[in-house]
CSV table of C-alpha atoms in Angstrom, one decimal:
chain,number,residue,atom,x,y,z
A,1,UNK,CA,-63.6,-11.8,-45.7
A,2,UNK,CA,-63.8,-14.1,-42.1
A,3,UNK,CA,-61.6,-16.6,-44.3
A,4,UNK,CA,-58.7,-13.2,-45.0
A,5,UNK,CA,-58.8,-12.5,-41.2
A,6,UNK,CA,-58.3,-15.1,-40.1
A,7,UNK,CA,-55.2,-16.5,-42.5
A,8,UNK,CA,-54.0,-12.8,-41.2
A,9,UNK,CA,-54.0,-13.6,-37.7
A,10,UNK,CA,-52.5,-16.9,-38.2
A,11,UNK,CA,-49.3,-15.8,-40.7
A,12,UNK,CA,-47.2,-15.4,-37.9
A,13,UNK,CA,-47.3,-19.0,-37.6
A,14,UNK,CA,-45.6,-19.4,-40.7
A,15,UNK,CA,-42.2,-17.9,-39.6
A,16,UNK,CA,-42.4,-20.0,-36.5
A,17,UNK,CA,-42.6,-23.2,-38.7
A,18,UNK,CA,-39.2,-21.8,-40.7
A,19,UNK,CA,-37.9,-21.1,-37.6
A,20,UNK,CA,-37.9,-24.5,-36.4
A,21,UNK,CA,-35.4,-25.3,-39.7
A,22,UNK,CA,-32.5,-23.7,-37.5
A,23,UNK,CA,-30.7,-26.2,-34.9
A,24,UNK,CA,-30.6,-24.7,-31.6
A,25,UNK,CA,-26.4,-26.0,-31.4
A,26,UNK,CA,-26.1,-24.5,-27.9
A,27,UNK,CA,-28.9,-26.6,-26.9
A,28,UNK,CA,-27.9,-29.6,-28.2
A,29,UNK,CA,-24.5,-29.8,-27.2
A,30,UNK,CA,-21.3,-32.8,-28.0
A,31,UNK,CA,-19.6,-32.2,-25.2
A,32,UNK,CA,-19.9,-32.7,-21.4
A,33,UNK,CA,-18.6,-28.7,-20.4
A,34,UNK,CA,-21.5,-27.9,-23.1
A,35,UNK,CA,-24.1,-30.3,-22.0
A,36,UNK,CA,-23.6,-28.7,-18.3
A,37,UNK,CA,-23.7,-25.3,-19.9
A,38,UNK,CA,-27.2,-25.7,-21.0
A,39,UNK,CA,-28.8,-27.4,-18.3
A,40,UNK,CA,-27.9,-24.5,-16.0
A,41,UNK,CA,-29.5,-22.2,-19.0
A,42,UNK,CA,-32.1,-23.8,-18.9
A,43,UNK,CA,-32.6,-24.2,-15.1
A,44,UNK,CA,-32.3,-20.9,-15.1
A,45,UNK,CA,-34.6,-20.0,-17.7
A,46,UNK,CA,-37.7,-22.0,-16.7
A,47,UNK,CA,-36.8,-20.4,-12.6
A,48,UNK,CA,-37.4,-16.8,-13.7
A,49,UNK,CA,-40.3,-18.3,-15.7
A,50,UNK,CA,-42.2,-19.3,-12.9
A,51,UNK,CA,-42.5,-15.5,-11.8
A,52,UNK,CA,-42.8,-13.9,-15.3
A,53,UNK,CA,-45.3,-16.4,-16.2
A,54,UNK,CA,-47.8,-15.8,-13.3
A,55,UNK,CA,-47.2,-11.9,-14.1
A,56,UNK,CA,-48.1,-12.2,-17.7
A,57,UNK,CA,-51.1,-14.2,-17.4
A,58,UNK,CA,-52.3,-11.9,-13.9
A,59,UNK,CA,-51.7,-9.1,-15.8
A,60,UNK,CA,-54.5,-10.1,-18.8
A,61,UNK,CA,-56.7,-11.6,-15.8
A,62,UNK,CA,-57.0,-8.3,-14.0
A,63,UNK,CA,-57.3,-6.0,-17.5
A,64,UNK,CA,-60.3,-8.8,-18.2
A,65,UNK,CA,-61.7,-8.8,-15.0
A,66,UNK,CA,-61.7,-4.9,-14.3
A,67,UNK,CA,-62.7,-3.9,-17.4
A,68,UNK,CA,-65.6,-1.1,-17.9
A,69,UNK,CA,-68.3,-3.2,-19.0
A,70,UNK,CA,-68.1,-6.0,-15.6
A,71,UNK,CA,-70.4,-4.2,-13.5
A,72,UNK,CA,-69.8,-7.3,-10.8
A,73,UNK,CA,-65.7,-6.5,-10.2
A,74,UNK,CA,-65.6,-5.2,-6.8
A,75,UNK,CA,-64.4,-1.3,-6.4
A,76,UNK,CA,-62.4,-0.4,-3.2
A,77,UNK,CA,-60.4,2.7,-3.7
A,78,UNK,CA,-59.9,2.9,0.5
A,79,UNK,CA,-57.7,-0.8,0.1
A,80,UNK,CA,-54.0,-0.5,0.3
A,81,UNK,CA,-52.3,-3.2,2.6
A,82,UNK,CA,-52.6,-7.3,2.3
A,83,UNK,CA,-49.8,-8.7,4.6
A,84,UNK,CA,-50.8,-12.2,2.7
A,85,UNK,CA,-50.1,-10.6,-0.8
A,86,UNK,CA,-47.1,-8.9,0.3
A,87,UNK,CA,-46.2,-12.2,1.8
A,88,UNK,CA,-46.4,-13.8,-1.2
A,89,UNK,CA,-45.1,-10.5,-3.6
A,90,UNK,CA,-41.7,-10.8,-1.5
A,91,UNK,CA,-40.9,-14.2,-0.6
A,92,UNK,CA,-41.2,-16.1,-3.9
A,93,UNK,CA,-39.3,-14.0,-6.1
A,94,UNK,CA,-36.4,-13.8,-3.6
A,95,UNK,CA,-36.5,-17.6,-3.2
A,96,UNK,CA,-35.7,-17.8,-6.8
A,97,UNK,CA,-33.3,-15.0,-7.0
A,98,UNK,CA,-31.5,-17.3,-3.4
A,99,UNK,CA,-32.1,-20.3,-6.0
A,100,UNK,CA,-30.9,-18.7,-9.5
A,101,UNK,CA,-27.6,-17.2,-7.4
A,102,UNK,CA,-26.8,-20.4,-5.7
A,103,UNK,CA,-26.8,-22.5,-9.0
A,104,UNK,CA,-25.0,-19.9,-10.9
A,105,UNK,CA,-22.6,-19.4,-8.6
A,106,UNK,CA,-21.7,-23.2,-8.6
A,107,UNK,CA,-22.5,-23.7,-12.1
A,108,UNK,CA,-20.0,-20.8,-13.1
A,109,UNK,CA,-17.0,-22.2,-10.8
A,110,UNK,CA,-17.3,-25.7,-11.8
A,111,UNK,CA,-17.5,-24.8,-15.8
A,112,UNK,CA,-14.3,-21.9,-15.3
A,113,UNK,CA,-12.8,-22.5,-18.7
A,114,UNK,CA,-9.8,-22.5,-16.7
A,115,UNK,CA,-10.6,-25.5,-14.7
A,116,UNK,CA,-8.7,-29.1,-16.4
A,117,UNK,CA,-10.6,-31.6,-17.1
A,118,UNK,CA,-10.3,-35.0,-15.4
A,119,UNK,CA,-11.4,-38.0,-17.9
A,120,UNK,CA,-10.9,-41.4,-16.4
A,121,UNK,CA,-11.4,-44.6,-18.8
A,122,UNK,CA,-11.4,-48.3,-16.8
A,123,UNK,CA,-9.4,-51.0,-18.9
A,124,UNK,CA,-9.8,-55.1,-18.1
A,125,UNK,CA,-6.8,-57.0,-18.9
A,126,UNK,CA,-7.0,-60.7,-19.1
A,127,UNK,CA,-9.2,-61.3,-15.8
A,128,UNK,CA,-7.0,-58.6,-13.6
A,129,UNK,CA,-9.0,-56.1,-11.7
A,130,UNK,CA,-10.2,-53.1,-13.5
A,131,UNK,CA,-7.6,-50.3,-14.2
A,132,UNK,CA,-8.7,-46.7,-13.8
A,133,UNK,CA,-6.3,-44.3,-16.5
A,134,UNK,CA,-6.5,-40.8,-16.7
A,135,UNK,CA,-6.4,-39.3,-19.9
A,136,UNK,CA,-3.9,-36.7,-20.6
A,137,UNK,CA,-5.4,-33.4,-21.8
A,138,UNK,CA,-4.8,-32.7,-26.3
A,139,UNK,CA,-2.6,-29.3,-26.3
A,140,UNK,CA,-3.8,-27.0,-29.2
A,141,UNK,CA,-2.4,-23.8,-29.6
A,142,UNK,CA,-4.6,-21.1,-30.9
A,143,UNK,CA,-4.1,-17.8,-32.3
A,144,UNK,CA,-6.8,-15.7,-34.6
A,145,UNK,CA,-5.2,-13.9,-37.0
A,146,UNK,CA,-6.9,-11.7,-39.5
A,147,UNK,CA,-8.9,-13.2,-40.5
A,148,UNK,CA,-8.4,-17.3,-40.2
A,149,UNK,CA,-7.6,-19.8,-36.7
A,150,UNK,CA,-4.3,-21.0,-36.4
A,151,UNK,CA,-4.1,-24.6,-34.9
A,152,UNK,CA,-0.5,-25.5,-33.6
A,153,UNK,CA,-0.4,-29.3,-31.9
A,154,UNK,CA,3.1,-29.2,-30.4
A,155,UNK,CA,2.6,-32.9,-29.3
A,156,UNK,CA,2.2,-33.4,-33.0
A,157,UNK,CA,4.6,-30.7,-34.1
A,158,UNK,CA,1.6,-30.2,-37.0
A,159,UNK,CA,-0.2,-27.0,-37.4
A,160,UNK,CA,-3.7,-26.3,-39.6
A,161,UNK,CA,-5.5,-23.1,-40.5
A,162,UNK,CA,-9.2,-23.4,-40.0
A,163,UNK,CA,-9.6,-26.6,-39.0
A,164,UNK,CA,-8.7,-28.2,-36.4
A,165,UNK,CA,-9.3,-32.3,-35.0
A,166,UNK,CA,-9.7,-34.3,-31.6
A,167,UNK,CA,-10.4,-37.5,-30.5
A,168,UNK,CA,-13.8,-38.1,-28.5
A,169,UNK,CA,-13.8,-38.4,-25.0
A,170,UNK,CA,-10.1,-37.4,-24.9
A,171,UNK,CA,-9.8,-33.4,-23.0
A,172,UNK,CA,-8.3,-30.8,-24.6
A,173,UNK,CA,-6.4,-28.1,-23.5
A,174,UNK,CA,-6.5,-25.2,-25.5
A,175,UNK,CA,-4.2,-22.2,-25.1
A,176,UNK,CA,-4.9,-19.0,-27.1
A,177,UNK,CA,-3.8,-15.7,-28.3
A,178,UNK,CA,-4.3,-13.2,-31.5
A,179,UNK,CA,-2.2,-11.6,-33.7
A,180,UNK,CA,-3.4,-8.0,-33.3
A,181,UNK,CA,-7.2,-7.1,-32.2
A,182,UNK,CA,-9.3,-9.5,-29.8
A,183,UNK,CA,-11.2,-12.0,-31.0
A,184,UNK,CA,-13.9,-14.3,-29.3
A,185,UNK,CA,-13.2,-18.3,-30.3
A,186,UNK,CA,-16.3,-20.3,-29.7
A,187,UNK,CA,-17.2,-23.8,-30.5
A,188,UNK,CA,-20.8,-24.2,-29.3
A,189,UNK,CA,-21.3,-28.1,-29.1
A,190,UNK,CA,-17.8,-28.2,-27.1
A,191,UNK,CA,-17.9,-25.6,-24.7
A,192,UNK,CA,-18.2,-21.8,-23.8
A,193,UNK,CA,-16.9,-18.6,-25.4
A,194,UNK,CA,-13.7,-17.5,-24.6
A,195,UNK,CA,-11.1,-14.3,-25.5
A,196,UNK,CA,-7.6,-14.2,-27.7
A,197,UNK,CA,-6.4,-11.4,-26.7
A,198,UNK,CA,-2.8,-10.0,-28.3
A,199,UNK,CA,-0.3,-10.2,-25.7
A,200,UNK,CA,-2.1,-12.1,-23.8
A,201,UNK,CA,-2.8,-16.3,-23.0
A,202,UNK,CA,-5.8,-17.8,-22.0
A,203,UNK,CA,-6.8,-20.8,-21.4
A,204,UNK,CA,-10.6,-22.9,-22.5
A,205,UNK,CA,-10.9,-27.2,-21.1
A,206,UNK,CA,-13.6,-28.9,-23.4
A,207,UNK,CA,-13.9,-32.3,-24.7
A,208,UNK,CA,-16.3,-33.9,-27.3
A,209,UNK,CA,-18.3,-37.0,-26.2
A,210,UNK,CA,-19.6,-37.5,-30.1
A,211,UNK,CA,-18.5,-37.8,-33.2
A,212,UNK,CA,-19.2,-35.6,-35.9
A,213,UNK,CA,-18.2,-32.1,-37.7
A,214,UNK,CA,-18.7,-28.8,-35.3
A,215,UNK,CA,-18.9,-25.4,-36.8
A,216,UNK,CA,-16.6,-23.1,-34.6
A,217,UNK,CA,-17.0,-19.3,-35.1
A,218,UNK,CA,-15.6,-15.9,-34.2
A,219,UNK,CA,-18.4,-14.8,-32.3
A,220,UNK,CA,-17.4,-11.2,-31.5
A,221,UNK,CA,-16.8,-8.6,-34.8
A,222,UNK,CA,-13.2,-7.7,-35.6
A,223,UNK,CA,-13.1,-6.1,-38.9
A,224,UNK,CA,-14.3,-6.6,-42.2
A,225,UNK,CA,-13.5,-10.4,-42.7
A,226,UNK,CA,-15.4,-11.4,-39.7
A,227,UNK,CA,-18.1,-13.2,-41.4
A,228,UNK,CA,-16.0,-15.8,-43.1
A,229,UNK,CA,-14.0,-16.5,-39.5
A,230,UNK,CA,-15.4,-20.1,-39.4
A,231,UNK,CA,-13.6,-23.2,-39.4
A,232,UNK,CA,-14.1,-27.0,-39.0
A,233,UNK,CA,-14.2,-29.2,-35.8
A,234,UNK,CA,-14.1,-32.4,-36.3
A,235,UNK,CA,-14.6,-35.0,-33.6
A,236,UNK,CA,-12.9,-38.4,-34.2
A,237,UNK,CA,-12.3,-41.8,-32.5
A,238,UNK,CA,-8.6,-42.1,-32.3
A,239,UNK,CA,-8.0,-44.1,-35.5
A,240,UNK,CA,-9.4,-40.9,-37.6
A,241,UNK,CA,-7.3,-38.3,-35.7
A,242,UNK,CA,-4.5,-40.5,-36.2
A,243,UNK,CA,-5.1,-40.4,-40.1
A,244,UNK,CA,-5.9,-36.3,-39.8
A,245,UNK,CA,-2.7,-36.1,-38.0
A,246,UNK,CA,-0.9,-38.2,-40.7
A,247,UNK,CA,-2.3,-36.2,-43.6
A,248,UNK,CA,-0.7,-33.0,-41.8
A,249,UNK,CA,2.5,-34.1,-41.5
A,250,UNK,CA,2.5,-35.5,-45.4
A,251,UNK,CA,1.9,-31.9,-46.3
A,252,UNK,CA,4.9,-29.9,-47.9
A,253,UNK,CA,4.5,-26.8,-45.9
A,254,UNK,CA,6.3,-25.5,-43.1
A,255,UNK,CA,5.7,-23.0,-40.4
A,256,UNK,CA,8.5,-21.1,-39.6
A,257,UNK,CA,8.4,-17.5,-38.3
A,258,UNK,CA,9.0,-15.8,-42.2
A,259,UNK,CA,6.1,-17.8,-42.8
A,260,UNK,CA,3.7,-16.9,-39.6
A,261,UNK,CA,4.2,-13.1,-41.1
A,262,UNK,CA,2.8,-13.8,-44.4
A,263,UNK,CA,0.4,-16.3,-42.8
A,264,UNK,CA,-0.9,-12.9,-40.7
A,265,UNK,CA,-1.9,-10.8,-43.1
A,266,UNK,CA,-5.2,-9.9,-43.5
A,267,UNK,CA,-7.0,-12.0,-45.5
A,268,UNK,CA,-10.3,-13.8,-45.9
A,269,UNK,CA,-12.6,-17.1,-46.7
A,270,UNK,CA,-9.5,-18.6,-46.4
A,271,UNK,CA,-9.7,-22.4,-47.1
A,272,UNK,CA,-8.1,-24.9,-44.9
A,273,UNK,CA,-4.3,-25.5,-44.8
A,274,UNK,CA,-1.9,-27.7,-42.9
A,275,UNK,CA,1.8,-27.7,-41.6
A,276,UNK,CA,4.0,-31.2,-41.1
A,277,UNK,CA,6.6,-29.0,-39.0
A,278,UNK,CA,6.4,-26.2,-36.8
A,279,UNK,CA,8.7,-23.8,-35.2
A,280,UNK,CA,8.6,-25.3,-31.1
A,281,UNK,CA,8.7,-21.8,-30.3
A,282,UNK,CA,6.4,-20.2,-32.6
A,283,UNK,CA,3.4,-19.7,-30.4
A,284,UNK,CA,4.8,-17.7,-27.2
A,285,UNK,CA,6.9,-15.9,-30.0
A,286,UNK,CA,3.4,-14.7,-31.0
A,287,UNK,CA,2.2,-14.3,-27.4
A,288,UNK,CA,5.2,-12.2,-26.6
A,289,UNK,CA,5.3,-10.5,-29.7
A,290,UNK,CA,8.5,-10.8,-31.2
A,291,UNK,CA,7.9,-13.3,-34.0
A,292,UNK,CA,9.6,-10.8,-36.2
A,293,UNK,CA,13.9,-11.0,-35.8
A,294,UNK,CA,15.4,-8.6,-34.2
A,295,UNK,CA,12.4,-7.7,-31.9
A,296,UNK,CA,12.6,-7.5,-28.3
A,297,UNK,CA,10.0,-10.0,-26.6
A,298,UNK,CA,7.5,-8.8,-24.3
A,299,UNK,CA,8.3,-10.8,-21.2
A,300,UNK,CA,12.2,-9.9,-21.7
A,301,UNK,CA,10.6,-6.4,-21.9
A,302,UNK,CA,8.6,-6.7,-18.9
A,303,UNK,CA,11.4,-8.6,-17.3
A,304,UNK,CA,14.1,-5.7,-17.7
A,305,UNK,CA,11.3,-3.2,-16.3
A,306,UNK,CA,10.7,-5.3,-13.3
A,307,UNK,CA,14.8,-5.0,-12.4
A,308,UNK,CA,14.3,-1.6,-13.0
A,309,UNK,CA,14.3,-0.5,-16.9
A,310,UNK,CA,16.8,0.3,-19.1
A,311,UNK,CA,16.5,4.2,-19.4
A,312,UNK,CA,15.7,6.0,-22.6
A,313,UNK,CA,15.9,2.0,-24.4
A,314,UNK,CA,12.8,1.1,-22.7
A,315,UNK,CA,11.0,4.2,-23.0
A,316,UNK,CA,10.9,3.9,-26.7
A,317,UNK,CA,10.1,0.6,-26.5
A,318,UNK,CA,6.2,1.7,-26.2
A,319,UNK,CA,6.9,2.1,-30.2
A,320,UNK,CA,6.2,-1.3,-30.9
A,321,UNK,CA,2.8,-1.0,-30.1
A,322,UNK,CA,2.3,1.5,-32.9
A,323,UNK,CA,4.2,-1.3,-35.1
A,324,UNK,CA,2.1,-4.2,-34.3
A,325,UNK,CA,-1.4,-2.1,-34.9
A,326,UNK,CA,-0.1,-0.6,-38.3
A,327,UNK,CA,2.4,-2.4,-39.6
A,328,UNK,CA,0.8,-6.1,-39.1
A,329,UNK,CA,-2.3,-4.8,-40.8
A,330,UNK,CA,-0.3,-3.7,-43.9
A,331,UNK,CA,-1.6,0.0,-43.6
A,332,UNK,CA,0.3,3.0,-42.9
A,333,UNK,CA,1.1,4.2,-40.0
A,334,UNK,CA,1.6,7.7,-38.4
A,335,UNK,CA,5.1,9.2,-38.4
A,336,UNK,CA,5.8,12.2,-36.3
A,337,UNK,CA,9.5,13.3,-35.6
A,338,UNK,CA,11.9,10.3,-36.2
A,339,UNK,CA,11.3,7.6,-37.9
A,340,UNK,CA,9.5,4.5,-36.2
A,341,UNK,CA,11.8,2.3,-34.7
A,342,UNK,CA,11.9,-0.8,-31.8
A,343,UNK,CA,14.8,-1.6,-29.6
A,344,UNK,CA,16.3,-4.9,-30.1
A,345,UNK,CA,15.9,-8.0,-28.3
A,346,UNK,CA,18.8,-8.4,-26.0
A,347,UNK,CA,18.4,-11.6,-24.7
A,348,UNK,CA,21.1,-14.5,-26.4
A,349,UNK,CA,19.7,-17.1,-28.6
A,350,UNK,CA,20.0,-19.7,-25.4
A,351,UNK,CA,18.3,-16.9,-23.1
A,352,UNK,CA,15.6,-17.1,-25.0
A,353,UNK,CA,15.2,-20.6,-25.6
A,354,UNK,CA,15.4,-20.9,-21.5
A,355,UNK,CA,12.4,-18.7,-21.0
A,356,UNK,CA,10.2,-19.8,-23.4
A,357,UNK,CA,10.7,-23.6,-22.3
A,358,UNK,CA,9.5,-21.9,-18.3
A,359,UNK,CA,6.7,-20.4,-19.6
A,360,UNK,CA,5.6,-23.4,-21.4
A,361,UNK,CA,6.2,-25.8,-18.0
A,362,UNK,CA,4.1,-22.7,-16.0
A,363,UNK,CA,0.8,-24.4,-15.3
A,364,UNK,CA,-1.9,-21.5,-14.7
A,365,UNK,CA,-4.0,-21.9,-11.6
A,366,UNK,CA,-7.2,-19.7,-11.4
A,367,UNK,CA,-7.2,-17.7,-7.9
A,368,UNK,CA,-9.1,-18.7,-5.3
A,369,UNK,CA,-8.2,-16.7,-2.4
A,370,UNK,CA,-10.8,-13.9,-1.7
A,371,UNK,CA,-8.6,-12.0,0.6
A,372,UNK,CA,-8.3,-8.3,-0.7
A,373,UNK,CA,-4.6,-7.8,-2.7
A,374,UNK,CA,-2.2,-5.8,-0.8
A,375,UNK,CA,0.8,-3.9,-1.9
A,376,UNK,CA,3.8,-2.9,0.0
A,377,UNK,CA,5.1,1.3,-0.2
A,378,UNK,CA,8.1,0.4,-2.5
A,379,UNK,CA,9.6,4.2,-3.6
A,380,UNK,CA,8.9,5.3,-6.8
A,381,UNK,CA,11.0,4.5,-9.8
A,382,UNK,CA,12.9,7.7,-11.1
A,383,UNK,CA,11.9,8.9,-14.6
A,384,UNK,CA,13.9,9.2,-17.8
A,385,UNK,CA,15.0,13.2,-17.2
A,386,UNK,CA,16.2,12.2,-13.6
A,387,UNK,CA,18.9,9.8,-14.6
A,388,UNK,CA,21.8,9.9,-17.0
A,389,UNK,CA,21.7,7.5,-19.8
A,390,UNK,CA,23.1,6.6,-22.7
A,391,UNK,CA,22.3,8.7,-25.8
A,392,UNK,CA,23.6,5.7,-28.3
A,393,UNK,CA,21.5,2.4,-27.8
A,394,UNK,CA,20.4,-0.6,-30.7
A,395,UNK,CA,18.2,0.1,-33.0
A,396,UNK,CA,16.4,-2.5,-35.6
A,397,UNK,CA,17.6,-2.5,-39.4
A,398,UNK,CA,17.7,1.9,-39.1
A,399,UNK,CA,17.2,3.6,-42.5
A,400,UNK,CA,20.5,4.9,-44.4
A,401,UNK,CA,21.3,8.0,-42.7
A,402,UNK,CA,19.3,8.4,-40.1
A,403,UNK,CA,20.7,9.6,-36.6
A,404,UNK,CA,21.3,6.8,-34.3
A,405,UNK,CA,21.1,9.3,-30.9
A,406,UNK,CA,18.0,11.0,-29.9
């Protein structure tokens, strides 16, 4: 029966010892951004440990040593005040929280996945002095579609799906967006989580000091082919991502725009494909959302609103959004009065070309000024039933018969 107990107690040890099976990734880290990221975790952790420690091991000390049966504890119901204890109550737990703010504060400007990374390498040549290069950052575009990664290496003009490849100790740049709902890309050994957002580009530095394969996830749900959102990350010295990059563009396949809109349909455990050529404009196509022809791109959208709209044409504009959400998914969509529609893109074929060649020279600098924004009392833009526009304006590939005017 003592023998029963006591293997009782003890069971919980078991699922400690299978627990040690799993690798703690973000604690063993292949990167420098990651290794940095986990020292300030565990800074942090083992600072708030020193007060929840003493608490936890006070708090069993005082239950033993007041409890019913110790006739020698010491009973003063009349004590209320020890400016020692208070002292000591007060003072060390705001050190730490002085301590814990300081380090994150640093810790989190220094990591901003914004923040390039500066990777120096010194070369000898034949006796001369030591030569200090900088190593230019890898460019990989990414965009999470439903539900698989897009890689696009415009360096490379290559592309893979749910893998992707980088040499060690080289940075990389990665820009991202998504296809239609948010999604979280995170590669723990490399460096932190960050969004793709539709519509949207943002920006994560990391690098990989080792060798090896790194599992990357979609770390935040988006629908039911979430789970098999993985893909491959494969650190290499620069002969293998040579030979990666060779294999890419040896494959057949091509990724023009036709093909991006079959490539974003939902689908899932999708195994991993490459690309030898790429459309150069294919990414901020997908950031501005008009990868489909005839569609008006967001910034050319955005730009026309800023000179002050288009009337009734940019109004119904805001139907796109209902196409993107519906259509891209391949489910249907709601229909009430007309039927759904977006204005045409009315930029020329050089126009376009021009901007996306300026937003892809537009470095992105994080803000650093704290001063508090300020806006100026500009007059308020007249709506759509104060002004006369025209009743006739473009509309995209319009069903047989159906009224052109609203």
């Amino acid at each position: 029966m003592n023998l029963a107990k006591t293997l009782k107690r003890i069971s919980w040890l078991f699922l400690a010892l299978a627990v040690t099976a799993c690798k703690p990734v973000v604690l063993s880290p292949s990167g420098d951004v990651a290794a940095q990221q986990r020292d300030l975790l565990v800074i942090s952790t083992l600072l708030m440990l020193v007060i929840i420690i003493p608490v936890m091991l006070m708090t069993g000390l005082f239950a033993w040593h007041y409890r019913a049966k110790n006739k020698d504890a010491t009973y003063e119901p009349d004590w209320d005040h020890s400016t020692k204890l208070e002292l000591v109550i007060w003072a060390i737990p705001l050190l730490i929280i002085i301590t814990l703010g300081a380090l994150t504060w640093v810790g989190t400007h220094l990591l901003d996945p914004y923040r390039p990374l500066q990777i120096e390498t010194a070369t000898h040549l034949d006796g001369t002095p030591q030569e200090v290069v900088a190593k230019e950052p890898l460019q990989v575009q990414v965009v999470a579609l439903d539900w698989k990664w897009l890689f696009i290496y415009p360096e490379y003009n290559v592309a893979s799906v749910n893998e992707m490849a980088a040499p060690v100790d080289r940075p990389i740049e990665f820009t991202l967006t998504s296809s239609t709902v948010m999604n979280a890309f995170y590669i723990p050994a490399m460096a932190g989580m960050i969004y793709a957002m539709p519509g949207m580009e943002t920006k994560l530095h990391g690098v990989f000091n080792e060798p090896g394969d790194y599992h990357g996830i979609a770390s935040h749900y988006s629908g039911a082919g979430f789970s098999g959102m993985n893909f491959t990350a494969m650190a290499r010295d620069q002969a293998g991502f040579d030979e990666w990059i060779a294999k890419l563009e040896d494959s057949d396949q091509t990724l023009d725009r036709a093909r991006y809109l079959e490539l974003e349909k939902p689908t899932e455990n999708v195994d991993p494909m490459a690309f030898s050529r790429v459309d150069p404009q294919l990414f901020q196509r997908a950031v501005n959302m008009c990868v489909e022809e005839g569609k008006m791109c967001m910034a050319e959208m955005m730009a026309r609103d800023r000179a002050g709209g288009m009337g009734l044409e940019g109004t119904v504009n805001v139907q796109a959004l209902t196409y993107d959400k519906y259509e891209r998914r391949g489910t249907a969509r709601p229909v009430l009065g007309w039927d759904p529609f977006q204005v045409a893109g009315i930029c020329t074929v050089d126009e376009l070309e021009q901007m996306f060649a300026a937003s892809q020279r537009k470095k992105v600098t994080p803000l650093r000024d704290p001063t508090p924004l300020r806006s100026r009392a500009l007059p308020q833009p007249e709506g759509i039933f104060k002004q006369t526009t025209p009743n006739d304006f473009t509309q995209t590939a319009p069903d047989a018969g159906v009224d052109r005017n609203l």
